[in-house]
PDB file of N, CA, C and O in Angstrom:
ATOM      1  N   MET A  15      81.123  79.417  94.659  1.00  0.00           N
ATOM      2  CA  MET A  15      79.807  79.783  95.123  1.00  0.00           C
ATOM      3  C   MET A  15      79.470  81.212  94.695  1.00  0.00           C
ATOM      4  O   MET A  15      78.327  81.486  94.355  1.00  0.00           O
ATOM      5  N   ILE A  16      80.456  82.085  94.756  1.00  0.00           N
ATOM      6  CA  ILE A  16      80.204  83.476  94.382  1.00  0.00           C
ATOM      7  C   ILE A  16      79.913  83.567  92.894  1.00  0.00           C
ATOM      8  O   ILE A  16      78.971  84.240  92.474  1.00  0.00           O
ATOM      9  N   GLU A  17      80.722  82.861  92.100  1.00  0.00           N
ATOM     10  CA  GLU A  17      80.509  82.882  90.653  1.00  0.00           C
ATOM     11  C   GLU A  17      79.185  82.230  90.274  1.00  0.00           C
ATOM     12  O   GLU A  17      78.597  82.572  89.260  1.00  0.00           O
ATOM     13  N   GLY A  18      78.738  81.295  91.102  1.00  0.00           N
ATOM     14  CA  GLY A  18      77.473  80.620  90.845  1.00  0.00           C
ATOM     15  C   GLY A  18      76.273  81.420  91.321  1.00  0.00           C
ATOM     16  O   GLY A  18      75.147  80.946  91.284  1.00  0.00           O
ATOM     17  N   ASP A  19      76.514  82.651  91.778  1.00  0.00           N
ATOM     18  CA  ASP A  19      75.451  83.550  92.231  1.00  0.00           C
ATOM     19  C   ASP A  19      74.621  82.917  93.344  1.00  0.00           C
ATOM     20  O   ASP A  19      73.405  82.981  93.354  1.00  0.00           O
ATOM     21  N   ARG A  20      75.316  82.304  94.317  1.00  0.00           N
ATOM     22  CA  ARG A  20      74.635  81.684  95.461  1.00  0.00           C
ATOM     23  C   ARG A  20      74.167  82.739  96.433  1.00  0.00           C
ATOM     24  O   ARG A  20      74.690  83.844  96.477  1.00  0.00           O
ATOM     25  N   TYR A  21      73.218  82.379  97.251  1.00  0.00           N
ATOM     26  CA  TYR A  21      72.660  83.261  98.270  1.00  0.00           C
ATOM     27  C   TYR A  21      73.763  83.649  99.249  1.00  0.00           C
ATOM     28  O   TYR A  21      74.562  82.819  99.696  1.00  0.00           O
ATOM     29  N   CYS A  22      73.832  84.925  99.586  1.00  0.00           N
ATOM     30  CA  CYS A  22      74.916  85.458 100.427  1.00  0.00           C
ATOM     31  C   CYS A  22      75.048  84.727 101.764  1.00  0.00           C
ATOM     32  O   CYS A  22      76.153  84.453 102.215  1.00  0.00           O
ATOM     33  N   VAL A  23      73.940  84.401 102.395  1.00  0.00           N
ATOM     34  CA  VAL A  23      73.989  83.720 103.690  1.00  0.00           C
ATOM     35  C   VAL A  23      74.616  82.332 103.541  1.00  0.00           C
ATOM     36  O   VAL A  23      75.368  81.895 104.416  1.00  0.00           O
ATOM     37  N   ASP A  24      74.364  81.658 102.444  1.00  0.00           N
ATOM     38  CA  ASP A  24      74.993  80.354 102.202  1.00  0.00           C
ATOM     39  C   ASP A  24      76.511  80.495 102.101  1.00  0.00           C
ATOM     40  O   ASP A  24      77.261  79.675 102.641  1.00  0.00           O
ATOM     41  N   ILE A  25      76.953  81.525 101.424  1.00  0.00           N
ATOM     42  CA  ILE A  25      78.389  81.769 101.280  1.00  0.00           C
ATOM     43  C   ILE A  25      79.003  82.096 102.640  1.00  0.00           C
ATOM     44  O   ILE A  25      80.048  81.556 103.010  1.00  0.00           O
ATOM     45  N   LEU A  26      78.357  82.950 103.403  1.00  0.00           N
ATOM     46  CA  LEU A  26      78.861  83.299 104.733  1.00  0.00           C
ATOM     47  C   LEU A  26      78.899  82.084 105.654  1.00  0.00           C
ATOM     48  O   LEU A  26      79.828  81.930 106.454  1.00  0.00           O
ATOM     49  N   THR A  27      77.923  81.208 105.546  1.00  0.00           N
ATOM     50  CA  THR A  27      77.905  79.977 106.346  1.00  0.00           C
ATOM     51  C   THR A  27      79.097  79.100 105.997  1.00  0.00           C
ATOM     52  O   THR A  27      79.756  78.550 106.890  1.00  0.00           O
ATOM     53  N   GLN A  28      79.400  78.979 104.713  1.00  0.00           N
ATOM     54  CA  GLN A  28      80.555  78.177 104.289  1.00  0.00           C
ATOM     55  C   GLN A  28      81.860  78.796 104.774  1.00  0.00           C
ATOM     56  O   GLN A  28      82.768  78.085 105.215  1.00  0.00           O
ATOM     57  N   ILE A  29      81.965  80.111 104.715  1.00  0.00           N
ATOM     58  CA  ILE A  29      83.163  80.791 105.210  1.00  0.00           C
ATOM     59  C   ILE A  29      83.328  80.538 106.706  1.00  0.00           C
ATOM     60  O   ILE A  29      84.426  80.232 107.183  1.00  0.00           O
ATOM     61  N   SER A  30      82.241  80.641 107.444  1.00  0.00           N
ATOM     62  CA  SER A  30      82.290  80.402 108.888  1.00  0.00           C
ATOM     63  C   SER A  30      82.697  78.964 109.197  1.00  0.00           C
ATOM     64  O   SER A  30      83.511  78.714 110.096  1.00  0.00           O
ATOM     65  N   SER A  31      82.146  78.017 108.465  1.00  0.00           N
ATOM     66  CA  SER A  31      82.489  76.603 108.670  1.00  0.00           C
ATOM     67  C   SER A  31      83.968  76.348 108.398  1.00  0.00           C
ATOM     68  O   SER A  31      84.638  75.636 109.154  1.00  0.00           O
ATOM     69  N   THR A  32      84.469  76.923 107.337  1.00  0.00           N
ATOM     70  CA  THR A  32      85.881  76.761 106.990  1.00  0.00           C
ATOM     71  C   THR A  32      86.769  77.389 108.058  1.00  0.00           C
ATOM     72  O   THR A  32      87.774  76.793 108.470  1.00  0.00           O
ATOM     73  N   HIS A  33      86.380  78.550 108.524  1.00  0.00           N
ATOM     74  CA  HIS A  33      87.140  79.238 109.567  1.00  0.00           C
ATOM     75  C   HIS A  33      87.213  78.380 110.832  1.00  0.00           C
ATOM     76  O   HIS A  33      88.298  78.214 111.417  1.00  0.00           O
ATOM     77  N   GLU A  34      86.111  77.818 111.247  1.00  0.00           N
ATOM     78  CA  GLU A  34      86.093  76.981 112.453  1.00  0.00           C
ATOM     79  C   GLU A  34      86.907  75.706 112.265  1.00  0.00           C
ATOM     80  O   GLU A  34      87.583  75.251 113.198  1.00  0.00           O
ATOM     81  N   ALA A  35      86.854  75.127 111.076  1.00  0.00           N
ATOM     82  CA  ALA A  35      87.655  73.935 110.802  1.00  0.00           C
ATOM     83  C   ALA A  35      89.144  74.257 110.909  1.00  0.00           C
ATOM     84  O   ALA A  35      89.924  73.490 111.497  1.00  0.00           O
ATOM     85  N   LEU A  36      89.553  75.397 110.380  1.00  0.00           N
ATOM     86  CA  LEU A  36      90.957  75.804 110.467  1.00  0.00           C
ATOM     87  C   LEU A  36      91.363  76.105 111.906  1.00  0.00           C
ATOM     88  O   LEU A  36      92.484  75.811 112.318  1.00  0.00           O
ATOM     89  N   ARG A  37      90.454  76.660 112.695  1.00  0.00           N
ATOM     90  CA  ARG A  37      90.745  76.895 114.115  1.00  0.00           C
ATOM     91  C   ARG A  37      90.962  75.556 114.828  1.00  0.00           C
ATOM     92  O   ARG A  37      91.818  75.447 115.704  1.00  0.00           O
ATOM     93  N   GLY A  38      90.202  74.546 114.446  1.00  0.00           N
ATOM     94  CA  GLY A  38      90.376  73.221 115.032  1.00  0.00           C
ATOM     95  C   GLY A  38      91.748  72.646 114.711  1.00  0.00           C
ATOM     96  O   GLY A  38      92.409  72.067 115.579  1.00  0.00           O
ATOM     97  N   VAL A  39      92.180  72.817 113.476  1.00  0.00           N
ATOM     98  CA  VAL A  39      93.511  72.350 113.069  1.00  0.00           C
ATOM     99  C   VAL A  39      94.586  73.119 113.838  1.00  0.00           C
ATOM    100  O   VAL A  39      95.557  72.530 114.329  1.00  0.00           O
ATOM    101  N   ALA A  40      94.405  74.425 113.978  1.00  0.00           N
ATOM    102  CA  ALA A  40      95.371  75.241 114.718  1.00  0.00           C
ATOM    103  C   ALA A  40      95.459  74.794 116.175  1.00  0.00           C
ATOM    104  O   ALA A  40      96.552  74.756 116.757  1.00  0.00           O
ATOM    105  N   LYS A  41      94.336  74.429 116.753  1.00  0.00           N
ATOM    106  CA  LYS A  41      94.322  73.952 118.140  1.00  0.00           C
ATOM    107  C   LYS A  41      95.130  72.662 118.286  1.00  0.00           C
ATOM    108  O   LYS A  41      95.917  72.507 119.223  1.00  0.00           O
ATOM    109  N   ILE A  42      94.964  71.764 117.349  1.00  0.00           N
ATOM    110  CA  ILE A  42      95.722  70.508 117.362  1.00  0.00           C
ATOM    111  C   ILE A  42      97.220  70.788 117.204  1.00  0.00           C
ATOM    112  O   ILE A  42      98.053  70.224 117.911  1.00  0.00           O
ATOM    113  N   MET A  43      97.563  71.689 116.279  1.00  0.00           N
ATOM    114  CA  MET A  43      98.964  72.034 116.053  1.00  0.00           C
ATOM    115  C   MET A  43      99.563  72.714 117.280  1.00  0.00           C
ATOM    116  O   MET A  43     100.710  72.456 117.641  1.00  0.00           O
ATOM    117  N   MET A  44      98.791  73.573 117.929  1.00  0.00           N
ATOM    118  CA  MET A  44      99.268  74.248 119.137  1.00  0.00           C
ATOM    119  C   MET A  44      99.560  73.229 120.237  1.00  0.00           C
ATOM    120  O   MET A  44     100.596  73.305 120.898  1.00  0.00           O
ATOM    121  N   ARG A  45      98.658  72.283 120.422  1.00  0.00           N
ATOM    122  CA  ARG A  45      98.872  71.260 121.441  1.00  0.00           C
ATOM    123  C   ARG A  45     100.141  70.456 121.140  1.00  0.00           C
ATOM    124  O   ARG A  45     100.948  70.187 122.026  1.00  0.00           O
ATOM    125  N   ASN A  46     100.312  70.082 119.886  1.00  0.00           N
ATOM    126  CA  ASN A  46     101.501  69.328 119.486  1.00  0.00           C
ATOM    127  C   ASN A  46     102.766  70.148 119.747  1.00  0.00           C
ATOM    128  O   ASN A  46     103.761  69.619 120.252  1.00  0.00           O
ATOM    129  N   PHE A  47     102.723  71.423 119.423  1.00  0.00           N
ATOM    130  CA  PHE A  47     103.862  72.311 119.664  1.00  0.00           C
ATOM    131  C   PHE A  47     104.192  72.358 121.155  1.00  0.00           C
ATOM    132  O   PHE A  47     105.355  72.257 121.556  1.00  0.00           O
ATOM    133  N   LEU A  48     103.156  72.500 121.994  1.00  0.00           N
ATOM    134  CA  LEU A  48     103.374  72.568 123.439  1.00  0.00           C
ATOM    135  C   LEU A  48     103.900  71.249 123.997  1.00  0.00           C
ATOM    136  O   LEU A  48     104.783  71.245 124.860  1.00  0.00           O
ATOM    137  N   GLU A  49     103.369  70.135 123.512  1.00  0.00           N
ATOM    138  CA  GLU A  49     103.770  68.822 124.031  1.00  0.00           C
ATOM    139  C   GLU A  49     105.176  68.427 123.605  1.00  0.00           C
ATOM    140  O   GLU A  49     105.837  67.659 124.309  1.00  0.00           O
ATOM    141  N   THR A  50     105.623  68.924 122.480  1.00  0.00           N
ATOM    142  CA  THR A  50     106.933  68.503 121.971  1.00  0.00           C
ATOM    143  C   THR A  50     107.961  69.625 122.074  1.00  0.00           C
ATOM    144  O   THR A  50     108.764  69.649 122.997  1.00  0.00           O
ATOM    145  N   CYS A  51     107.917  70.535 121.146  1.00  0.00           N
ATOM    146  CA  CYS A  51     108.949  71.587 121.054  1.00  0.00           C
ATOM    147  C   CYS A  51     109.070  72.418 122.329  1.00  0.00           C
ATOM    148  O   CYS A  51     110.171  72.570 122.870  1.00  0.00           O
ATOM    149  N   ALA A  52     107.958  72.946 122.793  1.00  0.00           N
ATOM    150  CA  ALA A  52     108.008  73.828 123.959  1.00  0.00           C
ATOM    151  C   ALA A  52     108.439  73.070 125.209  1.00  0.00           C
ATOM    152  O   ALA A  52     109.281  73.550 125.968  1.00  0.00           O
ATOM    153  N   THR A  53     107.882  71.901 125.432  1.00  0.00           N
ATOM    154  CA  THR A  53     108.227  71.119 126.618  1.00  0.00           C
ATOM    155  C   THR A  53     109.702  70.767 126.627  1.00  0.00           C
ATOM    156  O   THR A  53     110.377  70.917 127.650  1.00  0.00           O
ATOM    157  N   ASN A  54     110.214  70.320 125.497  1.00  0.00           N
ATOM    158  CA  ASN A  54     111.640  69.970 125.419  1.00  0.00           C
ATOM    159  C   ASN A  54     112.530  71.168 125.694  1.00  0.00           C
ATOM    160  O   ASN A  54     113.521  71.062 126.417  1.00  0.00           O
ATOM    161  N   ALA A  55     112.181  72.316 125.130  1.00  0.00           N
ATOM    162  CA  ALA A  55     112.994  73.515 125.334  1.00  0.00           C
ATOM    163  C   ALA A  55     112.938  73.989 126.784  1.00  0.00           C
ATOM    164  O   ALA A  55     113.954  74.366 127.362  1.00  0.00           O
ATOM    165  N   ILE A  56     111.755  73.951 127.376  1.00  0.00           N
ATOM    166  CA  ILE A  56     111.610  74.403 128.756  1.00  0.00           C
ATOM    167  C   ILE A  56     112.360  73.487 129.715  1.00  0.00           C
ATOM    168  O   ILE A  56     112.974  73.940 130.676  1.00  0.00           O
ATOM    169  N   GLN A  57     112.340  72.195 129.451  1.00  0.00           N
ATOM    170  CA  GLN A  57     113.003  71.237 130.333  1.00  0.00           C
ATOM    171  C   GLN A  57     114.511  71.186 130.114  1.00  0.00           C
ATOM    172  O   GLN A  57     115.232  70.632 130.941  1.00  0.00           O
ATOM    173  N   SER A  58     114.985  71.756 129.037  1.00  0.00           N
ATOM    174  CA  SER A  58     116.432  71.726 128.783  1.00  0.00           C
ATOM    175  C   SER A  58     117.149  72.632 129.778  1.00  0.00           C
ATOM    176  O   SER A  58     116.570  73.506 130.396  1.00  0.00           O
ATOM    177  N   LYS A  59     118.416  72.420 129.915  1.00  0.00           N
ATOM    178  CA  LYS A  59     119.220  73.237 130.814  1.00  0.00           C
ATOM    179  C   LYS A  59     119.812  74.438 130.081  1.00  0.00           C
ATOM    180  O   LYS A  59     120.504  75.250 130.665  1.00  0.00           O
ATOM    181  N   ASN A  60     119.508  74.535 128.795  1.00  0.00           N
ATOM    182  CA  ASN A  60     120.019  75.622 127.965  1.00  0.00           C
ATOM    183  C   ASN A  60     119.156  76.862 128.174  1.00  0.00           C
ATOM    184  O   ASN A  60     118.036  76.961 127.703  1.00  0.00           O
ATOM    185  N   ARG A  61     119.691  77.833 128.899  1.00  0.00           N
ATOM    186  CA  ARG A  61     118.940  79.048 129.261  1.00  0.00           C
ATOM    187  C   ARG A  61     118.528  79.854 128.026  1.00  0.00           C
ATOM    188  O   ARG A  61     117.434  80.410 127.978  1.00  0.00           O
ATOM    189  N   THR A  62     119.397  79.905 127.020  1.00  0.00           N
ATOM    190  CA  THR A  62     119.079  80.633 125.791  1.00  0.00           C
ATOM    191  C   THR A  62     117.893  79.991 125.083  1.00  0.00           C
ATOM    192  O   THR A  62     116.980  80.682 124.623  1.00  0.00           O
ATOM    193  N   LYS A  63     117.909  78.670 125.016  1.00  0.00           N
ATOM    194  CA  LYS A  63     116.814  77.941 124.381  1.00  0.00           C
ATOM    195  C   LYS A  63     115.501  78.168 125.135  1.00  0.00           C
ATOM    196  O   LYS A  63     114.447  78.346 124.528  1.00  0.00           O
ATOM    197  N   GLN A  64     115.568  78.197 126.447  1.00  0.00           N
ATOM    198  CA  GLN A  64     114.379  78.447 127.261  1.00  0.00           C
ATOM    199  C   GLN A  64     113.822  79.844 126.981  1.00  0.00           C
ATOM    200  O   GLN A  64     112.620  80.022 126.802  1.00  0.00           O
ATOM    201  N   GLU A  65     114.705  80.819 126.958  1.00  0.00           N
ATOM    202  CA  GLU A  65     114.282  82.198 126.707  1.00  0.00           C
ATOM    203  C   GLU A  65     113.642  82.328 125.324  1.00  0.00           C
ATOM    204  O   GLU A  65     112.625  82.992 125.154  1.00  0.00           O
ATOM    205  N   GLU A  66     114.224  81.665 124.337  1.00  0.00           N
ATOM    206  CA  GLU A  66     113.686  81.703 122.974  1.00  0.00           C
ATOM    207  C   GLU A  66     112.282  81.092 122.925  1.00  0.00           C
ATOM    208  O   GLU A  66     111.393  81.639 122.272  1.00  0.00           O
ATOM    209  N   ILE A  67     112.087  79.987 123.609  1.00  0.00           N
ATOM    210  CA  ILE A  67     110.778  79.332 123.560  1.00  0.00           C
ATOM    211  C   ILE A  67     109.739  80.152 124.299  1.00  0.00           C
ATOM    212  O   ILE A  67     108.588  80.232 123.883  1.00  0.00           O
ATOM    213  N   TYR A  68     110.113  80.802 125.396  1.00  0.00           N
ATOM    214  CA  TYR A  68     109.162  81.670 126.099  1.00  0.00           C
ATOM    215  C   TYR A  68     108.726  82.826 125.199  1.00  0.00           C
ATOM    216  O   TYR A  68     107.542  83.163 125.138  1.00  0.00           O
ATOM    217  N   ASN A  69     109.678  83.419 124.488  1.00  0.00           N
ATOM    218  CA  ASN A  69     109.346  84.502 123.554  1.00  0.00           C
ATOM    219  C   ASN A  69     108.443  83.995 122.435  1.00  0.00           C
ATOM    220  O   ASN A  69     107.470  84.659 122.059  1.00  0.00           O
ATOM    221  N   GLU A  70     108.763  82.832 121.918  1.00  0.00           N
ATOM    222  CA  GLU A  70     107.953  82.245 120.848  1.00  0.00           C
ATOM    223  C   GLU A  70     106.544  81.924 121.351  1.00  0.00           C
ATOM    224  O   GLU A  70     105.559  82.184 120.658  1.00  0.00           O
ATOM    225  N   LEU A  71     106.447  81.381 122.555  1.00  0.00           N
ATOM    226  CA  LEU A  71     105.131  81.086 123.130  1.00  0.00           C
ATOM    227  C   LEU A  71     104.296  82.348 123.290  1.00  0.00           C
ATOM    228  O   LEU A  71     103.094  82.343 123.002  1.00  0.00           O
ATOM    229  N   MET A  72     104.900  83.425 123.751  1.00  0.00           N
ATOM    230  CA  MET A  72     104.168  84.679 123.910  1.00  0.00           C
ATOM    231  C   MET A  72     103.673  85.184 122.566  1.00  0.00           C
ATOM    232  O   MET A  72     102.523  85.631 122.443  1.00  0.00           O
ATOM    233  N   ASP A  73     104.495  85.093 121.542  1.00  0.00           N
ATOM    234  CA  ASP A  73     104.073  85.503 120.204  1.00  0.00           C
ATOM    235  C   ASP A  73     102.892  84.674 119.722  1.00  0.00           C
ATOM    236  O   ASP A  73     101.924  85.211 119.170  1.00  0.00           O
ATOM    237  N   VAL A  74     102.964  83.365 119.927  1.00  0.00           N
ATOM    238  CA  VAL A  74     101.890  82.475 119.489  1.00  0.00           C
ATOM    239  C   VAL A  74     100.599  82.764 120.262  1.00  0.00           C
ATOM    240  O   VAL A  74      99.516  82.822 119.662  1.00  0.00           O
ATOM    241  N   VAL A  75     100.703  82.961 121.563  1.00  0.00           N
ATOM    242  CA  VAL A  75      99.517  83.237 122.366  1.00  0.00           C
ATOM    243  C   VAL A  75      98.844  84.517 121.891  1.00  0.00           C
ATOM    244  O   VAL A  75      97.618  84.557 121.691  1.00  0.00           O
ATOM    245  N   TYR A  76      99.619  85.571 121.675  1.00  0.00           N
ATOM    246  CA  TYR A  76      99.027  86.831 121.210  1.00  0.00           C
ATOM    247  C   TYR A  76      98.451  86.705 119.803  1.00  0.00           C
ATOM    248  O   TYR A  76      97.424  87.294 119.493  1.00  0.00           O
ATOM    249  N   LYS A  77      99.094  85.924 118.968  1.00  0.00           N
ATOM    250  CA  LYS A  77      98.620  85.755 117.599  1.00  0.00           C
ATOM    251  C   LYS A  77      97.294  85.016 117.549  1.00  0.00           C
ATOM    252  O   LYS A  77      96.421  85.335 116.736  1.00  0.00           O
ATOM    253  N   PHE A  78      97.115  84.025 118.405  1.00  0.00           N
ATOM    254  CA  PHE A  78      95.916  83.181 118.331  1.00  0.00           C
ATOM    255  C   PHE A  78      94.876  83.500 119.382  1.00  0.00           C
ATOM    256  O   PHE A  78      93.818  82.876 119.410  1.00  0.00           O
ATOM    257  N   ALA A  79      95.159  84.462 120.244  1.00  0.00           N
ATOM    258  CA  ALA A  79      94.168  84.821 121.277  1.00  0.00           C
ATOM    259  C   ALA A  79      93.108  85.744 120.714  1.00  0.00           C
ATOM    260  O   ALA A  79      93.273  86.433 119.777  1.00  0.00           O
TER     261      ALA A  79
END
């Protein structure tokens, strides 16, 4: 679009649309992570594994918040 000398607002609209689509994918991936990996680790009796998943969850929350 840039090389085609398109109107700037059209380019910004496409960037915004792509950004929102990627946020939607990230939301789906986050839910899957919580339903599988995080839930299994939290429910395990392995204290080290629990601590690791809590740290990982905090990193993910700060990264995507």
